[in-house]
PDB file of C-alpha atoms in Angstrom:
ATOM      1  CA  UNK A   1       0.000   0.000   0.000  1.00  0.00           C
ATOM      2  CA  UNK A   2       1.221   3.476  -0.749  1.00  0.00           C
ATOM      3  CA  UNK A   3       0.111   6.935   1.777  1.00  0.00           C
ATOM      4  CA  UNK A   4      -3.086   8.602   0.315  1.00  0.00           C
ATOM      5  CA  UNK A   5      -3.160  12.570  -0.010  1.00  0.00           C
ATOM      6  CA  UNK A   6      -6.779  14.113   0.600  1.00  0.00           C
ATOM      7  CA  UNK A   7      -6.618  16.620  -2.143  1.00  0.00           C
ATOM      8  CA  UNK A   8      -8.423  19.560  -2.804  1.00  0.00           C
ATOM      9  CA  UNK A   9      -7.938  21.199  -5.907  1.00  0.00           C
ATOM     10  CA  UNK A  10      -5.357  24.158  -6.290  1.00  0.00           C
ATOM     11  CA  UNK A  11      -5.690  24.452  -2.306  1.00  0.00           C
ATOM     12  CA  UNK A  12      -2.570  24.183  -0.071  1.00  0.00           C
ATOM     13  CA  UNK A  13      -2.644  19.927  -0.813  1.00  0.00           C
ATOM     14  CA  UNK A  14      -1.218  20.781  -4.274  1.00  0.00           C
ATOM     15  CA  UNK A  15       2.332  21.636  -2.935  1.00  0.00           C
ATOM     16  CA  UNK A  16       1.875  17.974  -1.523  1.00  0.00           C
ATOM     17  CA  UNK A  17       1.821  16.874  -4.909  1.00  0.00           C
ATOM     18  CA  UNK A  18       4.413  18.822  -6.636  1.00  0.00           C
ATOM     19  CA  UNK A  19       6.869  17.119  -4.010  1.00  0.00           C
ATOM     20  CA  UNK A  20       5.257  13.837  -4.307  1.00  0.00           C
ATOM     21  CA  UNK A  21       5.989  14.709  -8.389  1.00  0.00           C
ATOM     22  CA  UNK A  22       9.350  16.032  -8.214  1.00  0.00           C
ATOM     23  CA  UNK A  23      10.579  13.599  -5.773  1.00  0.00           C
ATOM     24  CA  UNK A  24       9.443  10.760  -7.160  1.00  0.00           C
ATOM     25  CA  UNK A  25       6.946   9.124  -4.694  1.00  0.00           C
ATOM     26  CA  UNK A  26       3.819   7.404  -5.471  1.00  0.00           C
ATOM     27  CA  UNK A  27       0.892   8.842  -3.868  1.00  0.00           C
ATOM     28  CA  UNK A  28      -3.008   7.627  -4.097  1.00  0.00           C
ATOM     29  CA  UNK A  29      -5.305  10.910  -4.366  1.00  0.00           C
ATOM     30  CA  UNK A  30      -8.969  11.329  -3.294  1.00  0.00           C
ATOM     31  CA  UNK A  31     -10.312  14.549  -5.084  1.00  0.00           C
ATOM     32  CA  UNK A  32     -12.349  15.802  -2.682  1.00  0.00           C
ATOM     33  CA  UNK A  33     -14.409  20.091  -2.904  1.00  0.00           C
ATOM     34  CA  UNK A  34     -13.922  21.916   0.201  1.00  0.00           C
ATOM     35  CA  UNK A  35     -16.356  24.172  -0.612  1.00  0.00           C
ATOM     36  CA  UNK A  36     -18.760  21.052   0.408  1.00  0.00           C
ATOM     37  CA  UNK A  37     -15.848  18.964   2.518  1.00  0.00           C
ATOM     38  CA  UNK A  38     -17.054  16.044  -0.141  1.00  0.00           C
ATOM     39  CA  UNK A  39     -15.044  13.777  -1.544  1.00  0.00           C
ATOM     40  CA  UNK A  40     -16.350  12.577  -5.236  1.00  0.00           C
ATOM     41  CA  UNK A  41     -17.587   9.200  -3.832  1.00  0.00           C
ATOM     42  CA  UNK A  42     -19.711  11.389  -1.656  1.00  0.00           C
ATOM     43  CA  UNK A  43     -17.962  10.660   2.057  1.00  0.00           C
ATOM     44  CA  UNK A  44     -16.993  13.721   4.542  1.00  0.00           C
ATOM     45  CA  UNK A  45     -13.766  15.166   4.746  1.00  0.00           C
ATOM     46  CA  UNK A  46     -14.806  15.979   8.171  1.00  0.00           C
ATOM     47  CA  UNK A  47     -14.742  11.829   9.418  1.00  0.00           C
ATOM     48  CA  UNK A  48     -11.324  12.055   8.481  1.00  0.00           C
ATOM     49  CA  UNK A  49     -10.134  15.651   9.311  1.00  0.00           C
ATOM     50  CA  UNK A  50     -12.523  17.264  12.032  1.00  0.00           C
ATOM     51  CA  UNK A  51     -11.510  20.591  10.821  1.00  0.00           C
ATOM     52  CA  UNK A  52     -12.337  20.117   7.642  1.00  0.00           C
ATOM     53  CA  UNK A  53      -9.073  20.951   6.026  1.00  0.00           C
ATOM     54  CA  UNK A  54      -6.645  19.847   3.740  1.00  0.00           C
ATOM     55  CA  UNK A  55      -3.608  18.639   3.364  1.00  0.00           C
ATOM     56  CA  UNK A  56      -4.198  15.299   4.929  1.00  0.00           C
ATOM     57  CA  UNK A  57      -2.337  12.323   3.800  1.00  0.00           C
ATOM     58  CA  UNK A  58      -3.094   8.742   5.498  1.00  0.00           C
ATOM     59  CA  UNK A  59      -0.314   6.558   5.564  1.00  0.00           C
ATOM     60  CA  UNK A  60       0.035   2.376   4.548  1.00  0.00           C
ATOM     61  CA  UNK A  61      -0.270   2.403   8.520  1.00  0.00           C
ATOM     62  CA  UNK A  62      -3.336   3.827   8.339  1.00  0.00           C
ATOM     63  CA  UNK A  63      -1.849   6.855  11.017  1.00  0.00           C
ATOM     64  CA  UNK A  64      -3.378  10.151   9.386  1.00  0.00           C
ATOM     65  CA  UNK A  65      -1.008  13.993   9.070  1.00  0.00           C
ATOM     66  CA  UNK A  66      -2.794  16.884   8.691  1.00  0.00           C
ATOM     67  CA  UNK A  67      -1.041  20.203   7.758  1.00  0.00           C
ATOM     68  CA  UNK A  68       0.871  20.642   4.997  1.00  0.00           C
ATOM     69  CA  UNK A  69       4.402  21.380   6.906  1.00  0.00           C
ATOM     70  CA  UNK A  70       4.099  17.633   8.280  1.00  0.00           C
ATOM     71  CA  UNK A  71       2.697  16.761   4.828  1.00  0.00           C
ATOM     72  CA  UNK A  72       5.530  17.810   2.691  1.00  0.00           C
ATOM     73  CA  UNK A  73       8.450  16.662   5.267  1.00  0.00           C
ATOM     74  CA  UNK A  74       6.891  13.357   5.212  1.00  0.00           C
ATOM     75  CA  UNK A  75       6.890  12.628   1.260  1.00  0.00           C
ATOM     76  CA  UNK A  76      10.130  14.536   0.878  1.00  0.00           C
ATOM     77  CA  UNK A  77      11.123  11.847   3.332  1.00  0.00           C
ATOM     78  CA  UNK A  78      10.082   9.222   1.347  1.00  0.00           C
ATOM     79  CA  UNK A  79      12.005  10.382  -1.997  1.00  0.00           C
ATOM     80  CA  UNK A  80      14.854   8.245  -3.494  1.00  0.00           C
ATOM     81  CA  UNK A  81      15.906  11.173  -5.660  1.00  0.00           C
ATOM     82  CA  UNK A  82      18.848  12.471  -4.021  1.00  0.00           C
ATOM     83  CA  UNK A  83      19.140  15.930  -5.089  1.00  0.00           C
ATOM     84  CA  UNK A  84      15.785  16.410  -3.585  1.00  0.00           C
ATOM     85  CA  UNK A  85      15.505  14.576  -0.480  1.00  0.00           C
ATOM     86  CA  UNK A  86      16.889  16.319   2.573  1.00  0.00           C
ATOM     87  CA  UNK A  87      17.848  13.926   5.464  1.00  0.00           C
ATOM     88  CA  UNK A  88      18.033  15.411   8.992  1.00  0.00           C
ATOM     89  CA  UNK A  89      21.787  14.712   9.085  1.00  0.00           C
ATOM     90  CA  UNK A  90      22.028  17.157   5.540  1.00  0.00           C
ATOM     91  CA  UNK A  91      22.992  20.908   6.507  1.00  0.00           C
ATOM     92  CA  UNK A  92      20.407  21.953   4.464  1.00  0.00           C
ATOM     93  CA  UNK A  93      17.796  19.931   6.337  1.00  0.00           C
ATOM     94  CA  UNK A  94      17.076  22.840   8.970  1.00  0.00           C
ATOM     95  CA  UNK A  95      17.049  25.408   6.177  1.00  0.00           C
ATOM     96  CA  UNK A  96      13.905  23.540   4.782  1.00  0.00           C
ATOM     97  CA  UNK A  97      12.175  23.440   7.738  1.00  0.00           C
ATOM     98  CA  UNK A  98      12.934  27.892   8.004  1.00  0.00           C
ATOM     99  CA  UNK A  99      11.440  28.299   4.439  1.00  0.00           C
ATOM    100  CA  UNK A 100       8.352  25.286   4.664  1.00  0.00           C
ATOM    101  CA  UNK A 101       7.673  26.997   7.907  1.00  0.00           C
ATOM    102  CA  UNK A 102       7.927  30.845   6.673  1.00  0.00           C
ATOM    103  CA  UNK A 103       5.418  30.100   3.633  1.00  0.00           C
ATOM    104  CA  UNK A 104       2.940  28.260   5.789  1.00  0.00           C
ATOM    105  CA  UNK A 105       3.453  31.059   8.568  1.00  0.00           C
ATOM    106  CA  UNK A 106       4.237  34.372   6.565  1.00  0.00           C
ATOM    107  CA  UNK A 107       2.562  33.520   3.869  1.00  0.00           C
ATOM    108  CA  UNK A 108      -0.407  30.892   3.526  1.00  0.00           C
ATOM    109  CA  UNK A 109      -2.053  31.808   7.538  1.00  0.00           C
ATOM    110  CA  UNK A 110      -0.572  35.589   7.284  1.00  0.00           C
ATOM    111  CA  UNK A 111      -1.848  36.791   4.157  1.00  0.00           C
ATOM    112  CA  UNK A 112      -4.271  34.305   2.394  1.00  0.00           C
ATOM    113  CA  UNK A 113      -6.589  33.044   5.517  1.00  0.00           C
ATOM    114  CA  UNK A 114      -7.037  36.885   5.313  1.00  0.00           C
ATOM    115  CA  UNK A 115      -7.738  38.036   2.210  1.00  0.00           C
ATOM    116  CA  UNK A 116      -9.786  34.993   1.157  1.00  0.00           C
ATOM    117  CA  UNK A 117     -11.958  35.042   4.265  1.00  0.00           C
ATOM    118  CA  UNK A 118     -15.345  36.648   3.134  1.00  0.00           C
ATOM    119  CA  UNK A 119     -15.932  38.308   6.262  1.00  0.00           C
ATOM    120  CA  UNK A 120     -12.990  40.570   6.682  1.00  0.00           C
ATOM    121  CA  UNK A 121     -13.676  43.988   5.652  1.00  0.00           C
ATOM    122  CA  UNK A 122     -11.234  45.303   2.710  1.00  0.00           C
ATOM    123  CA  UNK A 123      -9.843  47.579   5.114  1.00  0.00           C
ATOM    124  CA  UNK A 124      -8.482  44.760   7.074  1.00  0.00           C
ATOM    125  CA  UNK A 125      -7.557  43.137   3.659  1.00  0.00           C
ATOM    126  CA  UNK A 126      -5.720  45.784   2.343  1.00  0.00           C
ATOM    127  CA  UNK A 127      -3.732  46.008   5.485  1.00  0.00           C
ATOM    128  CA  UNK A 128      -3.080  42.400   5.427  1.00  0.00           C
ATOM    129  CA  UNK A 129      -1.837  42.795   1.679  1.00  0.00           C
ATOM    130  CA  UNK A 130       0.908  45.627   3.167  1.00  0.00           C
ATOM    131  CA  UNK A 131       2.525  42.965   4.780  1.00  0.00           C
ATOM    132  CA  UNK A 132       3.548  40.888   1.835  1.00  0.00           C
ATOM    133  CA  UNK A 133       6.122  43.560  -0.095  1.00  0.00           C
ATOM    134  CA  UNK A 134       8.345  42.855   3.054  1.00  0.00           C
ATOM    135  CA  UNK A 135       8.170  39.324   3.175  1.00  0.00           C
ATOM    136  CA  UNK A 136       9.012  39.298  -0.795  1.00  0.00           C
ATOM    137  CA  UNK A 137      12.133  41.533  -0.079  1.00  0.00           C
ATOM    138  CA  UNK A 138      13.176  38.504   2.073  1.00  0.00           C
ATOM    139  CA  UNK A 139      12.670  35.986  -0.735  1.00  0.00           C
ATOM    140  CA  UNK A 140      14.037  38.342  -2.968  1.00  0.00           C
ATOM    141  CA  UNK A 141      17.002  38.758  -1.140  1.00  0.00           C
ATOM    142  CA  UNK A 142      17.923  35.381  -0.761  1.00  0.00           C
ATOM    143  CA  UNK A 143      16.837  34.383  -3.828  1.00  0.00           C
ATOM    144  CA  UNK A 144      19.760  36.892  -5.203  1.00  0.00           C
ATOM    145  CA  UNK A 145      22.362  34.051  -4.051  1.00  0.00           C
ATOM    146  CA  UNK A 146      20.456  30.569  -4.970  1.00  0.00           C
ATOM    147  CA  UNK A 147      18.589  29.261  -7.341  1.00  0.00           C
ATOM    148  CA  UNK A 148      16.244  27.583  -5.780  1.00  0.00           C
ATOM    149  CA  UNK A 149      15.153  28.201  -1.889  1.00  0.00           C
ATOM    150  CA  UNK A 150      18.102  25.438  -0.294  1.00  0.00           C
ATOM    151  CA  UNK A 151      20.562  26.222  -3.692  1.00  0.00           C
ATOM    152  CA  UNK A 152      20.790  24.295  -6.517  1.00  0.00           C
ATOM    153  CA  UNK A 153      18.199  21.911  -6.596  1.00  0.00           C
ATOM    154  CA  UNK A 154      14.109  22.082  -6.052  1.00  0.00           C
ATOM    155  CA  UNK A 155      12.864  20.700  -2.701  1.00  0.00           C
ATOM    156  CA  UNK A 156       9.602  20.738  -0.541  1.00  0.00           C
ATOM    157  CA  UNK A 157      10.225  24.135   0.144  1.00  0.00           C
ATOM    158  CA  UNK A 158       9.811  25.464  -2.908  1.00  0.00           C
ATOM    159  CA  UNK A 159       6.615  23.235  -3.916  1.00  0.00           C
ATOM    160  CA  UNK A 160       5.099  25.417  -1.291  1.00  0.00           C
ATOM    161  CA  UNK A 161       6.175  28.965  -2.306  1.00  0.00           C
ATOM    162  CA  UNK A 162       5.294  27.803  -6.111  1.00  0.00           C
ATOM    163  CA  UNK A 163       1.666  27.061  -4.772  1.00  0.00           C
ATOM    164  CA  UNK A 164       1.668  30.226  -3.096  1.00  0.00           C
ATOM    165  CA  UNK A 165       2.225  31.947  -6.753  1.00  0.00           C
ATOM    166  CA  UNK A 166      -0.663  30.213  -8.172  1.00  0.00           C
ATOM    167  CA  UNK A 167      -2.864  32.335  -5.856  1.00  0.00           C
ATOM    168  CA  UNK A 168      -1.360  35.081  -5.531  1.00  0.00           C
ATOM    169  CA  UNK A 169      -2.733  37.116  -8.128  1.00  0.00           C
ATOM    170  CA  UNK A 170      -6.057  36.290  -7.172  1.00  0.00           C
ATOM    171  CA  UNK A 171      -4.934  37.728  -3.776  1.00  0.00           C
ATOM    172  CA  UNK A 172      -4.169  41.023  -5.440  1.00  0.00           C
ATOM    173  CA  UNK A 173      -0.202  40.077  -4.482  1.00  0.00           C
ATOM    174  CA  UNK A 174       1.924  41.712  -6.869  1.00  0.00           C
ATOM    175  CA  UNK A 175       5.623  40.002  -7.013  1.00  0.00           C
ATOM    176  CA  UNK A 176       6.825  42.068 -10.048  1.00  0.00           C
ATOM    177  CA  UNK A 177       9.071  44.639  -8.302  1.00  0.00           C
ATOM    178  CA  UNK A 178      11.182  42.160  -6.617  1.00  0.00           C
ATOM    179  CA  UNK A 179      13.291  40.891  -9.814  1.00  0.00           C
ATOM    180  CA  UNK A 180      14.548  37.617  -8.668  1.00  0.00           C
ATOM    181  CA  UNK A 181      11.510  36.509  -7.299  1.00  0.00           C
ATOM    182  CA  UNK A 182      10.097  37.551 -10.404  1.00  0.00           C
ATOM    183  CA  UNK A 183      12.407  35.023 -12.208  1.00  0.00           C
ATOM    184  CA  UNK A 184      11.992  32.434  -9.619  1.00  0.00           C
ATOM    185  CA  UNK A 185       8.254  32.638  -9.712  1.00  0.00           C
ATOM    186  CA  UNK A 186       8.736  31.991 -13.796  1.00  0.00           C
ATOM    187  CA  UNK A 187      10.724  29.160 -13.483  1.00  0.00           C
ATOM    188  CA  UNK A 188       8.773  27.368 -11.195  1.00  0.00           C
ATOM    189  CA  UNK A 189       5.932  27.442 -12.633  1.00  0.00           C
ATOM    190  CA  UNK A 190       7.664  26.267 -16.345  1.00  0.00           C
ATOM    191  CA  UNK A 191       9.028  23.279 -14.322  1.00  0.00           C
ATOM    192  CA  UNK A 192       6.962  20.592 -16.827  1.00  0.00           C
ATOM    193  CA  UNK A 193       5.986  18.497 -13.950  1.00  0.00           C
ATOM    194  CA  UNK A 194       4.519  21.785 -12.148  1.00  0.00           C
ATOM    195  CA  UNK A 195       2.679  22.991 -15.258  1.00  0.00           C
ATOM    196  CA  UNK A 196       0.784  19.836 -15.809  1.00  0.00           C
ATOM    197  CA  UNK A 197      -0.345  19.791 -11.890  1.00  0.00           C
ATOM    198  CA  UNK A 198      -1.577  22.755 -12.206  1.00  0.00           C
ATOM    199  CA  UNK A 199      -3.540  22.413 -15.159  1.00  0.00           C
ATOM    200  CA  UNK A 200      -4.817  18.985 -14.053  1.00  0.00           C
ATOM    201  CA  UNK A 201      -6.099  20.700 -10.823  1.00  0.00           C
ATOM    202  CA  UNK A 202      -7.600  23.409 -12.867  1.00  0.00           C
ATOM    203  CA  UNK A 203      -9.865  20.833 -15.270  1.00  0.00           C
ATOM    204  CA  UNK A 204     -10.789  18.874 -11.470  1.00  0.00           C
ATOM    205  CA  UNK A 205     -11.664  22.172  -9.495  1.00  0.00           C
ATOM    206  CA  UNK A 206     -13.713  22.836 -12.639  1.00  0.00           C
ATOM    207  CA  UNK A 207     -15.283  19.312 -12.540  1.00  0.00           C
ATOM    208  CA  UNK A 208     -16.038  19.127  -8.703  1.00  0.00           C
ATOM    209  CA  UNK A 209     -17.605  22.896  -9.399  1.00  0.00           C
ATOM    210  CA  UNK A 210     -15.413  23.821  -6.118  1.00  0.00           C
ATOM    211  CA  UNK A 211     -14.295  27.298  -6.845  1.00  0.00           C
ATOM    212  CA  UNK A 212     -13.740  27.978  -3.366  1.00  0.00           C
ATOM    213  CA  UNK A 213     -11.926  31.003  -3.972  1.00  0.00           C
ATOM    214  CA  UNK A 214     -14.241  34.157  -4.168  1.00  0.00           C
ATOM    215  CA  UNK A 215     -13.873  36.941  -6.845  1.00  0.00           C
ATOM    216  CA  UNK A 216     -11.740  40.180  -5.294  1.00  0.00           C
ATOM    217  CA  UNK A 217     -12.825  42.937  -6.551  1.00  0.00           C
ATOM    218  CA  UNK A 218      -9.731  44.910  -7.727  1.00  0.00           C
ATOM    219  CA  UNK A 219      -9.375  48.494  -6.766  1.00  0.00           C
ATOM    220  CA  UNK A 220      -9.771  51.198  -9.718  1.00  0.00           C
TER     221      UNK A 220
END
């Protein structure tokens, strides 16, 4: 038996995939909406996350992870590629846990449970959108001196900061003054495993009719 990701189209579960993809590690999938916390064969997300939430990944144990930090470690974990797998004993191992932990904390919680929750007022939005210019002049910064987030190769870390980009525009997030995050954010997203993700999640979010991201009105 192999672990099975709980997957929710283009939601935070999709960075579980692009590691699962670039690493090389068989995962099963269960499409599930969130908007309805239904999976397509019509059982509750909520019997096997209480919270409702993706990422959740049940393992050939049958033990259960929830959130995507523990998500991503664990496949990463799994990979026999290498150049991608980061071992606890690699110096770079700690660095992965800094940048998985600053785009699920600065990032995903900071800016998008914000701006995507329906009942903050735009005020509160906009102010949560002020935070991100300084959190790209980090990236940007070290992104100056590596090519990818740990140096020369894609890990775990990045799948999460390239899911981040797919919503960002809808977020009204606006990397293009920050040059080599600019570039980064291209070259992610051309990765050919990455680009076919994405557009298989787009045809299944389209499918399940989940659309769980509301339309932002942009300022004039």
């Amino acid at each position: 038996m192999i672990a099975t990701l709980m997957h929710a189209p283009l939601t935070c579960s999709l960075a579980v995939r692009f590691t699962a993809a670039e690493g090389g590690v068989d995962l099963d999938i269960e499409c599930l909406s969130l908007r309805t916390k239904e999976f397509e064969n019509g059982r509750s997300l909520l019997d096997v996350n209480p919270l409702g939430q993706v990422s959740a990944l049940k393992l050939a144990s049958g033990e259960l992870l929830t959130e995507t930090s523990a998500c991503l470690m664990w496949v990463q974990s799994q990979s026999q590629n290498t150049a991608f797998k980061r071992a606890p004993n690699d110096p770079a191992y700690f660095q992965m846990l800094r940048w998985i932990g600053f785009c699920a904390t600065e990032l995903h919680k900071q800016i998008f449970r914000i701006v995507f929750y329906p009942e903050a007022t735009d005020e509160v939005k906009d102010r949560i959108r002020g935070l991100a210019p300084q959190r790209f002049k980090i990236l940007d910064q070290h992104l100056e001196t590596h090519e990818f987030l740990l140096g020369e190769h894609f890990s775990a870390a990045d799948a999460y900061l390239t899911w981040f980009f797919i919503l960002a525009d809808k977020a009204q997030l606006n990397t293009s003054d920050f040059k080599n995050l600019t570039l980064y954010k291209a070259k992610v997203l051309n990765r050919p495993i990455i680009k076919a993700l994405i557009e298989s999640d787009r045809a299944k979010d389209q499918a399940l009719g989940q659309q769980i991201l509301p339309t932002i009105k942009r300022a004039p």
